[in-house]
Amino acid sequence: MSVPVTLPWSENLLGYDFGVGHPMAPVRLRLTLELLTALGLLDDPAVHLVDAPVADDAALTTVHEAAYVRAVRAASTGTPDRTRGLGTDDDPIFPGMHEASARIVGATLAGARAVWPGGPGGPAHAVSLAGGMHHAMPSRAAGFCVYNDLAAAIAWLLANGCERVLYLDVDAHHGDGVERIFWNDPRVVTLSVHQSGQSLFPGTGFPQDIGSADARGSAINVPLPAGTSDRGWLRAIEAVAGPVVRAFAPQVLVSQHGCDTHARDPLTGLEVSVDGQRAAAQLIAGWAAEHAGGRWLATGGGGYDLVSTVPRAWSHLVAVSLGRPIDPDTEVPAAWQDLARRLTGAEVPTRMGEGRNVDFRPWLDGYDPADPVDRAIMATRRTAFPHHGLEPMTAE
Ligand SMILES: [Zn+2]
Protein backbone atom coordinates (compact mmCIF):
# COMPACT_ATOMS: atom_id res chain seq x y z
CA MET A 1 0.00 0.00 0.00
CA SER A 2 1.45 3.30 -1.10
CA VAL A 3 1.36 6.25 1.29
CA PRO A 4 1.11 9.75 -0.21
CA VAL A 5 4.56 11.33 -0.19
CA THR A 6 5.18 15.00 -0.88
CA LEU A 7 8.59 15.77 -2.40
CA PRO A 8 9.33 19.48 -2.36
CA TRP A 9 11.80 20.14 -5.17
CA SER A 10 13.18 22.89 -7.36
CA GLU A 11 16.19 22.82 -9.66
CA ASN A 12 17.16 26.05 -7.87
CA LEU A 13 17.96 23.98 -4.77
CA LEU A 14 21.14 23.02 -6.64
CA GLY A 15 22.19 26.65 -6.16
CA TYR A 16 23.14 25.85 -2.55
CA ASP A 17 26.76 25.54 -3.60
CA PHE A 18 29.76 26.53 -1.50
CA GLY A 19 32.05 26.12 -4.49
CA VAL A 20 34.64 23.78 -5.97
CA GLY A 21 36.30 21.53 -3.43
CA HIS A 22 33.63 21.93 -0.75
CA PRO A 23 32.39 18.53 0.46
CA MET A 24 28.68 19.40 0.17
CA ALA A 25 28.52 19.41 -3.63
CA PRO A 26 25.07 19.80 -5.18
CA VAL A 27 25.74 16.91 -7.57
CA ARG A 28 24.68 14.63 -4.70
CA LEU A 29 21.13 16.00 -4.93
CA ARG A 30 21.09 15.92 -8.71
CA LEU A 31 22.19 12.27 -8.71
CA THR A 32 19.55 11.44 -6.10
CA LEU A 33 16.75 12.97 -8.19
CA GLU A 34 18.08 11.15 -11.25
CA LEU A 35 18.17 7.83 -9.39
CA LEU A 36 14.61 8.31 -8.10
CA THR A 37 13.57 9.00 -11.69
CA ALA A 38 15.45 6.00 -13.09
CA LEU A 39 13.89 3.72 -10.49
CA GLY A 40 10.43 4.93 -11.53
CA LEU A 41 9.59 6.25 -8.08
CA LEU A 42 8.65 9.70 -9.34
CA ASP A 43 6.05 8.09 -11.65
CA ASP A 44 4.18 6.63 -8.68
CA PRO A 45 0.82 8.40 -8.45
CA ALA A 46 1.30 8.67 -4.67
CA VAL A 47 4.40 10.86 -5.12
CA HIS A 48 3.59 14.56 -5.27
CA LEU A 49 6.37 16.83 -6.47
CA VAL A 50 5.70 20.33 -5.18
CA ASP A 51 7.63 23.56 -5.54
CA ALA A 52 10.25 24.66 -3.03
CA PRO A 53 9.85 28.44 -2.76
CA VAL A 54 12.28 30.80 -1.01
CA ALA A 55 11.07 31.14 2.59
CA ASP A 56 10.23 34.70 3.63
CA ASP A 57 11.75 36.59 6.55
CA ALA A 58 8.73 35.91 8.77
CA ALA A 59 9.44 32.17 8.49
CA LEU A 60 13.21 32.55 8.93
CA THR A 61 12.88 34.75 12.03
CA THR A 62 10.78 32.16 13.87
CA VAL A 63 14.16 30.56 14.62
CA HIS A 64 16.83 33.07 13.51
CA GLU A 65 17.68 36.57 14.72
CA ALA A 66 16.73 39.32 12.26
CA ALA A 67 20.29 40.68 12.41
CA TYR A 68 21.61 37.29 11.29
CA VAL A 69 19.22 37.18 8.33
CA ARG A 70 20.51 40.66 7.37
CA ALA A 71 24.07 39.35 7.61
CA VAL A 72 23.28 36.42 5.30
CA ARG A 73 21.78 38.85 2.79
CA ALA A 74 24.97 40.93 2.96
CA ALA A 75 27.03 37.75 2.51
CA SER A 76 25.01 37.06 -0.64
CA THR A 77 26.41 40.21 -2.18
CA GLY A 78 29.99 39.71 -1.04
CA THR A 79 30.28 40.85 2.59
CA PRO A 80 31.47 38.10 4.94
CA ASP A 81 30.71 38.12 8.68
CA ARG A 82 32.97 35.57 10.26
CA THR A 83 31.65 36.22 13.78
CA ARG A 84 28.39 34.83 12.42
CA GLY A 85 30.10 31.94 10.64
CA LEU A 86 29.68 33.51 7.18
CA GLY A 87 32.87 33.35 5.13
CA THR A 88 34.59 30.49 6.95
CA ASP A 89 36.11 27.32 5.51
CA ASP A 90 32.94 25.41 6.43
CA ASP A 91 30.54 28.09 5.20
CA PRO A 92 32.16 30.19 2.46
CA ILE A 93 29.99 33.00 1.13
CA PHE A 94 28.66 32.88 -2.44
CA PRO A 95 26.35 34.99 -4.63
CA GLY A 96 22.72 34.20 -3.90
CA MET A 97 23.57 32.56 -0.56
CA HIS A 98 20.48 33.98 1.14
CA GLU A 99 18.01 32.82 -1.51
CA ALA A 100 19.58 29.37 -1.86
CA SER A 101 19.58 28.83 1.91
CA ALA A 102 16.06 30.21 2.41
CA ARG A 103 14.80 27.98 -0.40
CA ILE A 104 15.87 24.91 1.60
CA VAL A 105 13.70 26.27 4.44
CA GLY A 106 10.86 26.77 1.95
CA ALA A 107 11.22 23.15 0.84
CA THR A 108 11.05 21.70 4.35
CA LEU A 109 8.16 24.04 5.25
CA ALA A 110 6.28 22.72 2.21
CA GLY A 111 6.87 19.24 3.61
CA ALA A 112 5.55 20.29 7.03
CA ARG A 113 2.38 21.71 5.48
CA ALA A 114 1.84 18.45 3.62
CA VAL A 115 1.97 16.30 6.76
CA TRP A 116 0.12 18.58 9.21
CA PRO A 117 -2.70 18.41 9.96
CA GLY A 118 -2.74 15.72 7.27
CA GLY A 119 -5.63 14.00 5.56
CA PRO A 120 -8.71 12.64 7.30
CA GLY A 121 -7.08 9.99 9.43
CA GLY A 122 -4.75 8.79 6.71
CA PRO A 123 -0.97 8.84 6.81
CA ALA A 124 0.88 11.68 5.12
CA HIS A 125 4.62 11.69 4.47
CA ALA A 126 7.04 14.23 3.06
CA VAL A 127 10.72 14.02 2.18
CA SER A 128 12.75 17.22 1.89
CA LEU A 129 15.90 15.88 0.26
CA ALA A 130 17.79 19.19 0.30
CA GLY A 131 16.83 19.82 3.93
CA GLY A 132 18.44 18.73 7.16
CA MET A 133 20.59 21.78 7.98
CA HIS A 134 20.78 20.82 11.62
CA HIS A 135 23.89 22.78 12.67
CA ALA A 136 22.51 26.27 11.84
CA MET A 137 22.18 28.33 15.02
CA PRO A 138 19.84 31.26 15.74
CA SER A 139 22.56 33.81 14.97
CA ARG A 140 25.31 31.82 13.29
CA ALA A 141 26.05 29.55 10.34
CA ALA A 142 27.94 26.35 11.15
CA GLY A 143 28.93 23.02 9.65
CA PHE A 144 27.74 23.75 6.05
CA CYS A 145 24.38 24.95 7.40
CA VAL A 146 23.09 28.52 6.98
CA TYR A 147 19.38 28.44 7.87
CA ASN A 148 17.86 25.74 10.03
CA ASP A 149 15.04 24.37 7.88
CA LEU A 150 14.27 21.64 10.42
CA ALA A 151 13.75 24.09 13.26
CA ALA A 152 11.68 26.43 11.07
CA ALA A 153 9.45 23.51 10.09
CA ILE A 154 9.03 22.43 13.71
CA ALA A 155 8.27 26.04 14.72
CA TRP A 156 5.62 26.15 11.98
CA LEU A 157 4.06 22.92 13.26
CA LEU A 158 3.89 24.33 16.81
CA ALA A 159 2.42 27.62 15.59
CA ASN A 160 -0.26 25.66 13.76
CA GLY A 161 -1.61 23.66 16.64
CA CYS A 162 0.78 20.72 16.88
CA GLU A 163 1.55 20.04 20.54
CA ARG A 164 4.19 17.29 20.43
CA VAL A 165 6.97 16.86 17.87
CA LEU A 166 9.67 14.21 18.04
CA TYR A 167 12.80 15.17 16.14
CA LEU A 168 14.99 12.15 15.43
CA ASP A 169 18.43 12.83 13.97
CA VAL A 170 20.51 9.90 12.66
CA ASP A 171 23.18 11.98 10.89
CA ALA A 172 26.75 11.11 11.94
CA HIS A 173 27.01 14.54 13.58
CA HIS A 174 25.14 15.80 16.64
CA GLY A 175 22.00 17.77 15.73
CA ASP A 176 23.15 20.71 17.82
CA GLY A 177 21.26 23.58 16.15
CA VAL A 178 17.84 21.97 16.42
CA GLU A 179 18.60 20.92 20.00
CA ARG A 180 19.65 24.47 20.94
CA ILE A 181 16.55 26.07 19.43
CA PHE A 182 14.14 23.80 21.35
CA TRP A 183 16.27 23.32 24.50
CA ASN A 184 13.62 25.07 26.63
CA ASP A 185 10.55 23.68 24.90
CA PRO A 186 8.87 20.59 26.37
CA ARG A 187 6.67 20.29 23.25
CA VAL A 188 9.69 19.16 21.20
CA VAL A 189 11.94 16.22 21.99
CA THR A 190 15.17 16.31 20.00
CA LEU A 191 16.86 12.91 19.89
CA SER A 192 20.25 12.66 18.20
CA VAL A 193 22.23 9.45 17.60
CA HIS A 194 25.72 10.38 16.43
CA GLN A 195 29.43 9.73 16.50
CA SER A 196 30.72 11.00 19.83
CA GLY A 197 31.70 14.64 20.07
CA GLN A 198 34.98 13.41 21.53
CA SER A 199 36.04 12.45 18.02
CA LEU A 200 33.81 14.51 15.68
CA PHE A 201 32.42 17.98 14.98
CA PRO A 202 30.61 19.77 16.62
CA GLY A 203 32.01 18.23 19.82
CA THR A 204 28.69 18.27 21.69
CA GLY A 205 25.74 15.97 22.39
CA PHE A 206 26.48 13.94 25.51
CA PRO A 207 24.09 11.86 27.65
CA GLN A 208 23.90 14.48 30.41
CA ASP A 209 22.59 17.07 27.92
CA ILE A 210 18.84 16.63 28.44
CA GLY A 211 17.26 20.08 28.04
CA SER A 212 16.74 23.07 30.34
CA ALA A 213 15.37 22.91 33.90
CA ASP A 214 11.90 23.65 32.48
CA ALA A 215 12.13 20.97 29.82
CA ARG A 216 14.11 18.06 31.26
CA GLY A 217 14.11 15.15 28.81
CA SER A 218 13.40 17.37 25.80
CA ALA A 219 16.93 16.70 24.54
CA ILE A 220 18.28 13.16 24.27
CA ASN A 221 21.77 12.33 23.01
CA VAL A 222 23.37 9.03 22.10
CA PRO A 223 27.09 9.53 21.36
CA LEU A 224 28.52 6.36 19.80
CA PRO A 225 32.16 5.38 19.50
CA ALA A 226 33.91 5.85 16.15
CA GLY A 227 33.82 2.56 14.27
CA THR A 228 30.26 1.67 15.26
CA SER A 229 28.76 -0.41 12.43
CA ASP A 230 25.25 -1.36 11.28
CA ARG A 231 24.21 -3.64 14.07
CA GLY A 232 25.40 -1.45 16.93
CA TRP A 233 24.04 1.70 15.30
CA LEU A 234 20.61 0.18 14.68
CA ARG A 235 20.57 -1.35 18.16
CA ALA A 236 21.24 2.11 19.64
CA ILE A 237 18.52 3.78 17.56
CA GLU A 238 16.01 1.11 18.55
CA ALA A 239 16.98 0.94 22.23
CA VAL A 240 16.67 4.69 22.80
CA ALA A 241 14.27 6.08 20.21
CA GLY A 242 11.85 3.14 20.34
CA PRO A 243 10.74 3.58 23.97
CA VAL A 244 10.82 7.39 23.71
CA VAL A 245 8.59 7.53 20.65
CA ARG A 246 6.12 5.16 22.31
CA ALA A 247 6.07 7.15 25.57
CA PHE A 248 6.03 10.64 24.02
CA ALA A 249 3.48 9.76 21.28
CA PRO A 250 4.33 12.68 18.99
CA GLN A 251 1.72 14.15 16.66
CA VAL A 252 4.40 14.51 13.99
CA LEU A 253 7.71 12.70 13.62
CA VAL A 254 10.45 14.78 11.99
CA SER A 255 13.60 12.86 11.08
CA GLN A 256 16.95 13.89 9.67
CA HIS A 257 18.66 11.21 7.53
CA GLY A 258 22.17 12.51 7.02
CA CYS A 259 23.95 9.54 5.44
CA ASP A 260 27.47 10.55 6.50
CA THR A 261 27.29 7.58 8.89
CA HIS A 262 28.48 5.48 5.93
CA ALA A 263 31.86 3.74 6.18
CA ARG A 264 32.93 5.40 2.92
CA ASP A 265 32.08 8.91 4.08
CA PRO A 266 35.25 10.99 3.97
CA LEU A 267 34.39 13.20 6.97
CA THR A 268 33.30 10.79 9.68
CA GLY A 269 34.27 7.60 11.46
CA LEU A 270 31.14 5.49 11.68
CA GLU A 271 30.96 2.23 9.69
CA VAL A 272 27.31 2.05 8.65
CA SER A 273 26.23 0.71 5.21
CA VAL A 274 23.46 1.73 2.81
CA ASP A 275 21.64 -1.40 4.02
CA GLY A 276 21.85 -0.10 7.59
CA GLN A 277 20.61 3.33 6.54
CA ARG A 278 17.69 1.68 4.73
CA ALA A 279 16.90 -0.34 7.86
CA ALA A 280 16.91 2.83 9.99
CA ALA A 281 14.42 4.45 7.60
CA GLN A 282 12.21 1.38 7.97
CA LEU A 283 12.37 1.52 11.77
CA ILE A 284 11.41 5.20 11.70
CA ALA A 285 8.60 4.60 9.19
CA GLY A 286 7.17 1.97 11.53
CA TRP A 287 7.24 4.38 14.48
CA ALA A 288 5.60 7.13 12.44
CA ALA A 289 2.79 4.75 11.51
CA GLU A 290 2.28 3.32 14.99
CA HIS A 291 2.92 6.29 17.26
CA ALA A 292 2.72 9.53 15.25
CA GLY A 293 -0.58 9.15 13.40
CA GLY A 294 1.31 8.41 10.18
CA ARG A 295 2.58 12.01 10.01
CA TRP A 296 6.23 11.85 9.01
CA LEU A 297 8.47 14.59 7.67
CA ALA A 298 11.91 13.28 6.69
CA THR A 299 14.87 15.26 5.40
CA GLY A 300 18.32 14.64 4.00
CA GLY A 301 21.31 16.08 5.81
CA GLY A 302 25.02 15.33 5.71
CA GLY A 303 26.48 12.82 3.28
CA TYR A 304 29.77 13.37 1.43
CA ASP A 305 30.23 10.08 -0.35
CA LEU A 306 28.43 11.82 -3.18
CA VAL A 307 28.02 9.13 -5.82
CA SER A 308 27.90 5.74 -4.14
CA THR A 309 26.10 6.51 -0.88
CA VAL A 310 23.88 9.60 -1.02
CA PRO A 311 21.73 8.73 -4.07
CA ARG A 312 21.11 5.18 -2.87
CA ALA A 313 20.49 6.07 0.79
CA TRP A 314 17.94 8.76 -0.03
CA SER A 315 16.27 6.77 -2.81
CA HIS A 316 15.69 4.06 -0.21
CA LEU A 317 14.34 6.73 2.14
CA VAL A 318 11.79 7.92 -0.43
CA ALA A 319 10.85 4.34 -1.32
CA VAL A 320 10.36 3.41 2.35
CA SER A 321 8.33 6.57 2.89
CA LEU A 322 6.14 5.58 -0.03
CA GLY A 323 5.62 2.10 1.41
CA ARG A 324 7.43 0.55 -1.57
CA PRO A 325 10.84 -0.40 -0.18
CA ILE A 326 13.45 -1.35 -2.79
CA ASP A 327 15.09 -4.75 -2.46
CA PRO A 328 18.81 -4.20 -1.80
CA ASP A 329 19.62 -6.76 -4.52
CA THR A 330 17.96 -4.58 -7.15
CA GLU A 331 20.34 -3.52 -9.92
CA VAL A 332 21.07 0.18 -10.15
CA PRO A 333 19.55 1.24 -13.51
CA ALA A 334 22.24 1.24 -16.21
CA ALA A 335 21.24 4.68 -17.51
CA TRP A 336 21.86 6.15 -14.07
CA GLN A 337 25.22 4.38 -13.81
CA ASP A 338 26.25 5.94 -17.13
CA LEU A 339 25.09 9.39 -16.09
CA ALA A 340 26.85 9.21 -12.72
CA ARG A 341 30.09 8.05 -14.38
CA ARG A 342 29.88 10.81 -16.95
CA LEU A 343 29.13 13.55 -14.39
CA THR A 344 31.67 12.55 -11.77
CA GLY A 345 34.17 10.07 -13.16
CA ALA A 346 33.74 8.21 -9.89
CA GLU A 347 33.22 4.53 -9.28
CA VAL A 348 29.47 3.91 -9.35
CA PRO A 349 27.41 1.33 -7.48
CA THR A 350 25.73 -1.47 -9.41
CA ARG A 351 23.30 -2.73 -6.75
CA MET A 352 20.94 -0.78 -4.51
CA GLY A 353 22.38 -2.47 -1.42
CA GLU A 354 25.72 -3.76 -0.18
CA GLY A 355 24.80 -7.28 0.85
CA ARG A 356 25.07 -6.61 4.58
CA ASN A 357 23.16 -8.54 7.17
CA VAL A 358 21.63 -5.82 9.32
CA ASP A 359 19.73 -8.05 11.78
CA PHE A 360 20.65 -6.42 15.06
CA ARG A 361 20.34 -7.75 18.58
CA PRO A 362 17.30 -6.09 20.16
CA TRP A 363 17.71 -4.43 23.54
CA LEU A 364 15.25 -7.02 24.86
CA ASP A 365 18.10 -9.56 24.68
CA GLY A 366 19.93 -7.79 27.47
CA TYR A 367 22.65 -5.31 28.27
CA ASP A 368 26.29 -6.24 27.71
CA PRO A 369 28.48 -3.98 29.87
CA ALA A 370 31.59 -5.12 27.97
CA ASP A 371 30.27 -3.59 24.73
CA PRO A 372 31.06 0.13 24.31
CA VAL A 373 27.91 0.67 22.24
CA ASP A 374 25.80 -0.88 25.00
CA ARG A 375 27.50 1.34 27.57
CA ALA A 376 26.67 4.39 25.44
CA ILE A 377 23.05 3.28 25.15
CA MET A 378 22.77 2.68 28.87
CA ALA A 379 24.32 6.06 29.75
CA THR A 380 21.63 7.80 27.72
CA ARG A 381 18.79 5.66 29.04
CA ARG A 382 19.93 6.46 32.60
CA THR A 383 19.92 10.25 32.13
CA ALA A 384 16.94 10.70 29.80
CA PHE A 385 14.47 7.90 30.40
CA PRO A 386 13.26 8.89 33.92
CA HIS A 387 12.02 12.19 32.43
CA HIS A 388 9.73 10.21 30.13
CA GLY A 389 8.45 7.84 32.81
CA LEU A 390 10.65 5.07 31.41
CA GLU A 391 12.82 2.65 33.36
CA PRO A 392 16.45 2.71 32.14
CA MET A 393 17.19 -0.83 33.26
CA THR A 394 14.17 -2.73 31.98
CA ALA A 395 14.26 -4.55 28.69
CA GLU A 396 11.75 -2.12 27.21
ZN1 LIG B 1 26.61 15.21 9.35
XYZ file of C-alpha atoms and ligand atoms in Angstrom, residues 24 132 134-135 143-145 169-174 200-202 256 258-261 265 267-268 301-304, ligand 1:
29
model
C 28.677 19.397 0.165
C 18.441 18.731 7.158
C 20.776 20.816 11.623
C 23.885 22.782 12.669
C 28.931 23.022 9.647
C 27.745 23.750 6.050
C 24.382 24.950 7.400
C 18.429 12.830 13.971
C 20.512 9.901 12.665
C 23.181 11.980 10.888
C 26.750 11.113 11.940
C 27.010 14.545 13.585
C 25.137 15.801 16.643
C 33.812 14.505 15.682
C 32.424 17.983 14.977
C 30.611 19.770 16.620
C 16.953 13.888 9.667
C 22.169 12.515 7.019
C 23.950 9.543 5.439
C 27.468 10.550 6.504
C 27.289 7.580 8.886
C 32.075 8.906 4.080
C 34.388 13.199 6.970
C 33.299 10.790 9.683
C 21.311 16.079 5.810
C 25.017 15.331 5.710
C 26.484 12.825 3.278
C 29.770 13.368 1.431
Zn 26.608 15.208 9.350
